[in-house]
Amino acid sequence: MHEQAHNTLETVVRNSRAKLVAFLAVGSGDLAAAEDALSEAFASALSNWPQDGCPQNPEAWLLTVARRKLIDAVRRQREIPSSEELEELEGAMEADAENGFPDQRLALLFACAHPAIDPVVRAPLMLQAVLGLDATQIANAFLVSPAAMAQRLVRAKIKIRDARIPFRVPERAELPERLDAVLNAIYACYAEGWADAAGADPVRMELATEAIFMGRLLVELIPEEPEAWGLLALMLFAEARRPARRDARGEFVSLMQQDHRLWDRQMIAEAEAALSRASGAGMIGRFQLEAAIQSAHTDGLQRGGVDWSAVVRLYDALVQLTGSPVAEINRAMALAELEGPRAGLYALEWVRTDKRVNGYQPYWAVRASLLARAGKNEQARQAYEIAIGLESDPAVRRYLQHLCGELPE
Amino acid sequence: MQYLLTLYSDETGWNKMTPEQQKQGYAAYMSYTEALKSAGAYVGSNRLRPTATATTLRTTNGKTQVLDGPYADSKEQLGGYFLIDVPDLDAAISWAGRCPGVQHGIVEVRAIWGM
């Protein structure tokens, strides 16, 4: 019995947590209080269910208990509680709960990525609100101290409550910009998880999986937004290649050298489906372009030849859309495949006018590789040295050292 | 919920304007105030005299000192405020964005501590 109650609770926590938090937060405007109330309800369930048996509708049970705790908390917290406000809150939540409560997860995501919230805390806030990760887990994933992360999260939640950041889906006119913030926060989670290529750190590995979970949730909630599909496709393409990014000894394997039999075919198929769903809308965007570039690589490498002119065209569009120096560096790499290393180097000269690239490892690694291919070994060696100095991942560092060592004297 | 919109700008800017520009600037604030009033969002507003009129008080070692000048010496000075009553931060931000002060300075949005 105990086991069963525990398993039921775990399933509810996993599947319904976000929905319950969202509903409680929308009602009260207080994310921290909503989360606390729900944790208390989970604790009550853990002590009650093994004795009394699992309730017929566990979600409704938890919601009723959490709602009661939340209203008590709001009552305690306000110095002079306005009874009108409380009655309103009670009434609204009661009515919703009886009609099968509405799904407010989208409103929750938009509140977490609100422009009035510090951009660095948006992704952590989502991970906590939607997935229930604690501050220490999130801190480990983002490589900051748990105390600092806890403080950022607390500060953001106080702002949501006291400045009254609304939990609502933005109107049509402001939706694109606001959606961008949500997409960027989810992508930031994924990028953090991706940085741990070997999957050695279980928390960071989980972060990539959780980002994909949120990406799936987003397309479920707003299937009409092509960029949401584009983001999901991009993350799935990258994730599908994870098993091939390191060899058996843990050494870095570049994309061109990867054994594509190790790629996850099912995930690639899902990514392709998401991408074609996105392009059906006929509205191009950054994530769709990046996913299309991934698709061209994945498809080409499986067939034995990448269509580099298509890849360059996609990068052209991405550069035009974002003006990102990172996109320009990648474009130079693709251009070199199409027209030779000198064309790539020439394109890189333009990127260099942006001073930020001086501290960006991929710029120097790409430059080194193109210089080597153009036969300028001494300059290539210098560029590799800088790239090695900028890299923090030991496996990538060893790979760059290996390439540098292979340059002819 | 009430929000205070505080307006910061370079206070020397006003005197550099032509009388015609000053008239236009004044009219813009009048229209903004009217718009707030007709939306039922207006609570109050005021324009402050320049920081040359400011006096600052602070206590050091238990002794309160009175000093000539504003609290913070910066490029932009506090020049006025609007107190508005709107449902949430999005509504406050949307009003702040329409404030003429945004065109020539900075507008800070702060929630009023509700009781």
Coordinates of N, CA and C in Angstrom, one line a residue, chain A residues 22 70 125 127 132 143 184 203 206 218 225 233 236 256 260 271 276 293 335 353 380 402:
Chain A
A22 N 0.9 26.4 -11.6 CA 0.4 27.4 -12.5 C -0.9 27.9 -12.0
L70 N -2.7 27.7 0.7 CA -2.3 29.0 0.1 C -3.1 30.1 0.6
L125 N 14.2 30.1 -13.1 CA 12.9 30.2 -12.5 C 11.9 29.2 -13.2
L127 N 12.8 26.3 -14.5 CA 13.1 25.0 -14.1 C 12.5 24.7 -12.7
G132 N 10.1 21.8 -10.7 CA 10.3 21.5 -9.3 C 11.8 21.3 -8.9
L143 N 26.5 26.1 -12.8 CA 27.8 26.4 -12.3 C 27.9 27.7 -11.5
N184 N 14.1 31.6 -25.6 CA 15.6 31.8 -25.2 C 15.9 31.2 -23.9
V203 N 23.2 15.8 -13.2 CA 22.4 17.0 -13.1 C 22.3 17.7 -14.5
E206 N 20.4 15.8 -17.1 CA 19.0 16.0 -16.9 C 18.5 17.3 -17.4
L218 N 5.7 23.3 -24.7 CA 5.4 24.6 -25.3 C 4.7 24.3 -26.7
E225 N 2.6 28.2 -33.2 CA 3.8 29.0 -33.3 C 5.0 28.3 -33.9
A233 N 12.8 21.2 -32.6 CA 13.5 20.5 -33.6 C 15.0 20.6 -33.4
L236 N 16.2 18.6 -30.5 CA 16.2 17.1 -30.8 C 17.3 16.7 -31.7
M256 N 32.0 16.2 -38.1 CA 32.3 15.6 -39.4 C 32.8 14.1 -39.2
H260 N 27.8 8.0 -37.5 CA 26.4 8.4 -37.4 C 25.5 7.2 -37.1
A271 N 12.7 15.2 -34.9 CA 13.2 16.5 -35.1 C 12.7 17.0 -36.5
S276 N 9.3 20.3 -40.1 CA 8.4 20.4 -41.3 C 7.1 21.0 -40.8
I293 N 19.7 24.0 -40.5 CA 21.1 23.8 -40.7 C 21.5 22.5 -40.1
L335 N 31.3 28.1 -45.8 CA 31.8 28.7 -47.1 C 33.1 28.0 -47.5
T353 N 35.9 42.3 -37.0 CA 35.6 43.7 -36.7 C 34.8 43.8 -35.4
A380 N 48.4 29.2 -38.2 CA 47.5 28.2 -37.7 C 47.9 27.8 -36.3
H402 N 45.8 18.1 -30.1 CA 46.1 17.0 -31.1 C 46.2 17.6 -32.5

